[in-house]
Tab-separated table of C-alpha atoms in Angstrom:
chain	number	residue	atom	x	y	z
U	1	UNK	CA	0.190	0.330	-0.011
U	2	UNK	CA	1.197	3.330	-0.912
U	3	UNK	CA	0.981	6.540	1.599
U	4	UNK	CA	2.528	9.648	1.074
U	5	UNK	CA	2.006	12.886	1.806
U	6	UNK	CA	3.259	14.566	-1.610
U	7	UNK	CA	0.948	15.392	-4.478
U	8	UNK	CA	1.413	13.767	-7.883
U	9	UNK	CA	0.071	14.265	-11.047
U	10	UNK	CA	-3.034	12.077	-11.663
U	11	UNK	CA	-4.785	10.936	-14.600
U	12	UNK	CA	-8.419	12.099	-15.085
U	13	UNK	CA	-10.240	9.020	-15.052
U	14	UNK	CA	-12.999	8.587	-17.728
U	15	UNK	CA	-16.222	6.735	-16.625
U	16	UNK	CA	-19.016	5.178	-18.807
U	17	UNK	CA	-22.568	6.527	-17.536
U	18	UNK	CA	-22.885	3.272	-15.371
U	19	UNK	CA	-19.380	3.467	-13.698
U	20	UNK	CA	-20.143	7.251	-13.333
U	21	UNK	CA	-23.327	6.660	-11.298
U	22	UNK	CA	-21.789	3.777	-9.114
U	23	UNK	CA	-19.047	6.165	-8.245
U	24	UNK	CA	-21.364	9.123	-7.662
U	25	UNK	CA	-23.333	7.072	-5.536
U	26	UNK	CA	-20.319	6.742	-2.826
U	27	UNK	CA	-21.285	10.035	-0.325
U	28	UNK	CA	-20.622	8.536	2.817
U	29	UNK	CA	-17.054	8.627	4.390
U	30	UNK	CA	-15.583	4.993	4.644
U	31	UNK	CA	-12.171	3.836	6.243
U	32	UNK	CA	-11.815	1.255	3.484
U	33	UNK	CA	-13.418	0.781	0.100
U	34	UNK	CA	-13.023	-2.149	-1.659
U	35	UNK	CA	-13.395	-2.467	-5.587
U	36	UNK	CA	-14.201	-5.904	-6.255
U	37	UNK	CA	-13.928	-7.708	-9.766
U	38	UNK	CA	-12.349	-4.343	-10.283
U	39	UNK	CA	-11.065	-5.160	-13.863
U	40	UNK	CA	-9.130	-2.267	-14.812
U	41	UNK	CA	-9.910	-0.212	-11.772
U	42	UNK	CA	-11.891	2.665	-13.190
U	43	UNK	CA	-14.327	3.110	-9.955
U	44	UNK	CA	-11.522	2.590	-7.388
U	45	UNK	CA	-9.216	5.331	-9.428
U	46	UNK	CA	-11.957	7.915	-9.664
U	47	UNK	CA	-12.447	7.311	-6.034
U	48	UNK	CA	-8.672	7.697	-5.336
U	49	UNK	CA	-8.883	10.843	-7.536
U	50	UNK	CA	-11.083	12.625	-4.538
U	51	UNK	CA	-8.141	12.601	-2.211
U	52	UNK	CA	-9.899	11.755	0.753
U	53	UNK	CA	-8.847	9.920	3.863
U	54	UNK	CA	-9.766	6.464	2.490
U	55	UNK	CA	-8.060	3.342	1.396
U	56	UNK	CA	-9.194	2.141	-1.733
U	57	UNK	CA	-8.435	-1.898	-2.165
U	58	UNK	CA	-8.825	-3.005	-5.817
U	59	UNK	CA	-9.561	-6.745	-6.118
U	60	UNK	CA	-9.833	-9.268	-8.941
U	61	UNK	CA	-9.091	-12.954	-9.336
U	62	UNK	CA	-6.972	-12.470	-12.652
U	63	UNK	CA	-3.089	-12.118	-11.882
U	64	UNK	CA	-2.372	-10.275	-15.201
U	65	UNK	CA	-5.011	-7.485	-14.697
U	66	UNK	CA	-3.921	-7.008	-10.858
U	67	UNK	CA	-0.201	-6.779	-11.891
U	68	UNK	CA	-0.988	-4.168	-14.767
U	69	UNK	CA	-3.315	-2.267	-12.463
U	70	UNK	CA	-0.494	-2.368	-9.577
U	71	UNK	CA	1.987	-0.732	-12.094
U	72	UNK	CA	-0.723	1.910	-12.985
U	73	UNK	CA	-1.517	2.607	-9.623
U	74	UNK	CA	2.131	3.273	-8.533
U	75	UNK	CA	3.051	5.531	-11.498
U	76	UNK	CA	-0.205	7.567	-11.262
U	77	UNK	CA	-1.386	7.571	-7.662
U	78	UNK	CA	2.230	6.827	-5.707
U	79	UNK	CA	0.869	9.347	-2.834
U	80	UNK	CA	-2.587	8.178	-2.089
U	81	UNK	CA	-3.767	5.301	0.052
U	82	UNK	CA	-4.311	2.026	-1.987
U	83	UNK	CA	-3.888	-1.672	-2.134
U	84	UNK	CA	-4.139	-4.410	-4.788
U	85	UNK	CA	-5.361	-8.018	-3.793
U	86	UNK	CA	-5.567	-10.706	-6.423
U	87	UNK	CA	-7.903	-13.025	-4.525
U	88	UNK	CA	-11.596	-14.284	-4.318
U	89	UNK	CA	-13.817	-11.384	-3.350
U	90	UNK	CA	-15.288	-14.003	-0.910
U	91	UNK	CA	-11.911	-14.132	0.721
U	92	UNK	CA	-11.678	-10.152	1.742
U	93	UNK	CA	-9.545	-9.595	4.539
U	94	UNK	CA	-11.873	-6.936	6.438
U	95	UNK	CA	-11.062	-8.029	9.806
U	96	UNK	CA	-7.601	-7.085	9.157
U	97	UNK	CA	-8.782	-3.330	8.133
U	98	UNK	CA	-10.368	-1.472	11.118
U	99	UNK	CA	-13.253	0.747	10.596
U	100	UNK	CA	-16.148	1.284	7.822
U	101	UNK	CA	-16.297	-0.613	4.781
U	102	UNK	CA	-17.890	-0.278	1.360
U	103	UNK	CA	-17.462	-3.307	-0.854
U	104	UNK	CA	-18.343	-2.325	-4.670
U	105	UNK	CA	-19.463	-5.220	-6.802
U	106	UNK	CA	-20.473	-4.435	-10.355
U	107	UNK	CA	-20.323	-6.035	-13.734
U	108	UNK	CA	-21.203	-9.840	-12.589
U	109	UNK	CA	-24.541	-11.290	-12.551
U	110	UNK	CA	-26.809	-11.152	-9.124
U	111	UNK	CA	-26.622	-14.968	-8.907
U	112	UNK	CA	-22.467	-14.538	-8.308
U	113	UNK	CA	-23.298	-11.533	-6.030
U	114	UNK	CA	-25.462	-13.267	-3.615
U	115	UNK	CA	-22.221	-16.066	-3.378
U	116	UNK	CA	-19.797	-13.093	-2.409
U	117	UNK	CA	-22.620	-11.276	-0.208
U	118	UNK	CA	-23.325	-14.223	1.851
U	119	UNK	CA	-19.852	-15.706	2.370
U	120	UNK	CA	-18.401	-11.942	3.251
U	121	UNK	CA	-21.636	-11.379	6.179
U	122	UNK	CA	-21.209	-15.030	7.360
U	123	UNK	CA	-17.574	-14.377	7.872
U	124	UNK	CA	-17.837	-10.972	9.023
U	125	UNK	CA	-21.376	-10.183	10.676
U	126	UNK	CA	-19.772	-7.933	13.392
U	127	UNK	CA	-18.740	-5.406	10.954
U	128	UNK	CA	-20.186	-2.243	9.776
U	129	UNK	CA	-20.257	-2.511	6.160
U	130	UNK	CA	-22.151	-1.330	3.099
U	131	UNK	CA	-22.690	-2.679	-0.258
U	132	UNK	CA	-22.733	-1.228	-3.549
U	133	UNK	CA	-24.271	-3.519	-5.974
U	134	UNK	CA	-24.871	-3.358	-9.903
U	135	UNK	CA	-25.858	-6.887	-11.299
U	136	UNK	CA	-25.899	-7.412	-15.203
U	137	UNK	CA	-29.100	-9.745	-14.250
U	138	UNK	CA	-30.350	-11.752	-11.434
U	139	UNK	CA	-32.047	-8.631	-9.879
U	140	UNK	CA	-34.709	-9.797	-8.227
U	141	UNK	CA	-33.047	-12.891	-6.630
U	142	UNK	CA	-30.586	-10.504	-5.441
U	143	UNK	CA	-33.101	-8.224	-3.569
U	144	UNK	CA	-34.415	-11.622	-1.748
U	145	UNK	CA	-31.395	-12.393	-0.767
U	146	UNK	CA	-30.673	-8.636	0.703
U	147	UNK	CA	-34.149	-8.886	2.116
U	148	UNK	CA	-33.331	-12.349	3.645
U	149	UNK	CA	-30.201	-11.030	5.435
U	150	UNK	CA	-32.520	-8.036	6.671
U	151	UNK	CA	-29.854	-5.431	5.066
U	152	UNK	CA	-31.171	-1.733	4.970
U	153	UNK	CA	-31.436	0.489	1.700
U	154	UNK	CA	-29.516	3.459	1.681
U	155	UNK	CA	-29.922	4.293	-2.119
U	156	UNK	CA	-30.867	2.870	-5.426
U	157	UNK	CA	-31.105	4.203	-9.290
U	158	UNK	CA	-31.762	2.921	-12.785
U	159	UNK	CA	-29.626	3.635	-15.348
U	160	UNK	CA	-29.558	2.824	-19.049
U	161	UNK	CA	-26.351	2.544	-21.112
U	162	UNK	CA	-25.848	1.184	-24.837
U	163	UNK	CA	-29.590	-0.118	-24.613
U	164	UNK	CA	-29.366	-2.355	-21.181
U	165	UNK	CA	-30.709	-1.505	-17.799
U	166	UNK	CA	-28.760	-1.336	-14.885
U	167	UNK	CA	-30.064	-1.323	-11.309
U	168	UNK	CA	-27.733	0.233	-8.730
U	169	UNK	CA	-28.137	-0.462	-5.080
U	170	UNK	CA	-26.569	0.544	-2.308
U	171	UNK	CA	-27.642	-1.381	1.112
U	172	UNK	CA	-26.117	-1.506	4.652
U	173	UNK	CA	-25.708	-4.520	7.184
U	174	UNK	CA	-26.862	-2.122	9.711
U	175	UNK	CA	-30.350	-2.844	10.255
U	176	UNK	CA	-33.189	-0.046	9.899
U	177	UNK	CA	-37.128	-1.441	9.830
U	178	UNK	CA	-37.893	2.004	7.987
U	179	UNK	CA	-35.526	1.433	5.122
U	180	UNK	CA	-36.504	-1.948	4.148
U	181	UNK	CA	-35.065	-3.592	0.636
U	182	UNK	CA	-38.296	-3.621	-1.711
U	183	UNK	CA	-38.299	-7.064	-3.854
U	184	UNK	CA	-38.837	-5.078	-7.065
U	185	UNK	CA	-37.299	-1.616	-5.756
U	186	UNK	CA	-38.825	1.590	-4.632
U	187	UNK	CA	-36.520	4.697	-5.335
U	188	UNK	CA	-36.081	3.185	-8.149
U	189	UNK	CA	-39.220	3.744	-10.334
U	190	UNK	CA	-39.143	7.511	-8.646
U	191	UNK	CA	-38.675	9.753	-11.533
U	192	UNK	CA	-37.880	13.600	-11.574
U	193	UNK	CA	-37.905	14.326	-15.513
U	194	UNK	CA	-39.986	12.893	-18.512
U	195	UNK	CA	-36.517	11.206	-19.725
U	196	UNK	CA	-36.252	9.004	-16.481
U	197	UNK	CA	-40.025	8.272	-16.676
U	198	UNK	CA	-39.881	7.030	-19.931
U	199	UNK	CA	-36.497	4.789	-18.864
U	200	UNK	CA	-38.485	3.501	-15.972
U	201	UNK	CA	-41.566	2.384	-17.990
U	202	UNK	CA	-39.313	0.611	-20.725
U	203	UNK	CA	-37.206	-1.529	-18.110
U	204	UNK	CA	-40.374	-2.049	-16.467
U	205	UNK	CA	-41.933	-3.466	-19.745
U	206	UNK	CA	-38.485	-5.225	-20.464
U	207	UNK	CA	-38.702	-6.882	-17.106
U	208	UNK	CA	-42.249	-8.159	-17.291
U	209	UNK	CA	-41.628	-9.391	-20.797
U	210	UNK	CA	-39.043	-11.546	-19.606
U	211	UNK	CA	-41.027	-13.074	-16.539
U	212	UNK	CA	-44.004	-13.704	-18.748
U	213	UNK	CA	-42.047	-15.722	-21.560
U	214	UNK	CA	-40.381	-17.471	-18.866
U	215	UNK	CA	-43.775	-18.048	-17.097
U	216	UNK	CA	-45.623	-19.137	-20.689
U	217	UNK	CA	-42.667	-21.503	-21.162
U	218	UNK	CA	-43.553	-23.083	-17.610
U	219	UNK	CA	-39.691	-23.355	-16.821
U	220	UNK	CA	-39.984	-21.551	-13.318
U	221	UNK	CA	-43.224	-20.866	-11.281
U	222	UNK	CA	-42.581	-16.740	-11.605
U	223	UNK	CA	-46.111	-15.768	-10.917
U	224	UNK	CA	-45.453	-14.072	-8.033
U	225	UNK	CA	-42.812	-11.816	-9.474
U	226	UNK	CA	-45.068	-10.896	-12.459
U	227	UNK	CA	-47.279	-9.689	-9.873
U	228	UNK	CA	-45.110	-7.831	-7.982
U	229	UNK	CA	-43.749	-6.050	-11.032
U	230	UNK	CA	-47.259	-5.300	-12.435
U	231	UNK	CA	-48.408	-3.530	-8.807
U	232	UNK	CA	-45.699	-0.873	-9.746
U	233	UNK	CA	-46.987	2.423	-9.962
U	234	UNK	CA	-44.969	4.742	-12.230
């Protein structure tokens, strides 16, 4: 981990619409931020550019990616607080790092996120952890898990990028009965512009069509999911 007081010339981090939305949802102060499945480390690098008193951990299981990222961080962020970890996200060394944690998981399916979250929480149930999640699919199953774990909702939003829709959900292990996770989302559907309203309507239509096809194929009993989405009022 590089820790230094000198200033360094840092590159401007160009984020996609989706990654920018994830980065901007980080509004609280954390002692440690874990950018899991970080790939090229764009989200973590953007957070490093804020120059806050936070240690950003870059986590990915691919050795070559982590070696390249480590070199880039040493070059452009030699004076920032960061560390790279080449390991599975279920093995985060949270107990070795005191303070409040934010774990960012994006770019993978909700089914894999469920595995990560359950393993991490089971290993460290006493820690103060927020999870910032952006699954590429299986959003309903992910939300069911968050509800079962009794996590509380801090924020959520809907993003459309390259004709694909993404739910971004920020939850906390700290229980709050007044901020329960909704099985199909709550703030997700609240629009403040006609563009957001149109995006929400298109996402709802696409989601309902998806589950109705599954229902018609009789592959799974998803009527309860269809009912939940049909009850949404835009």
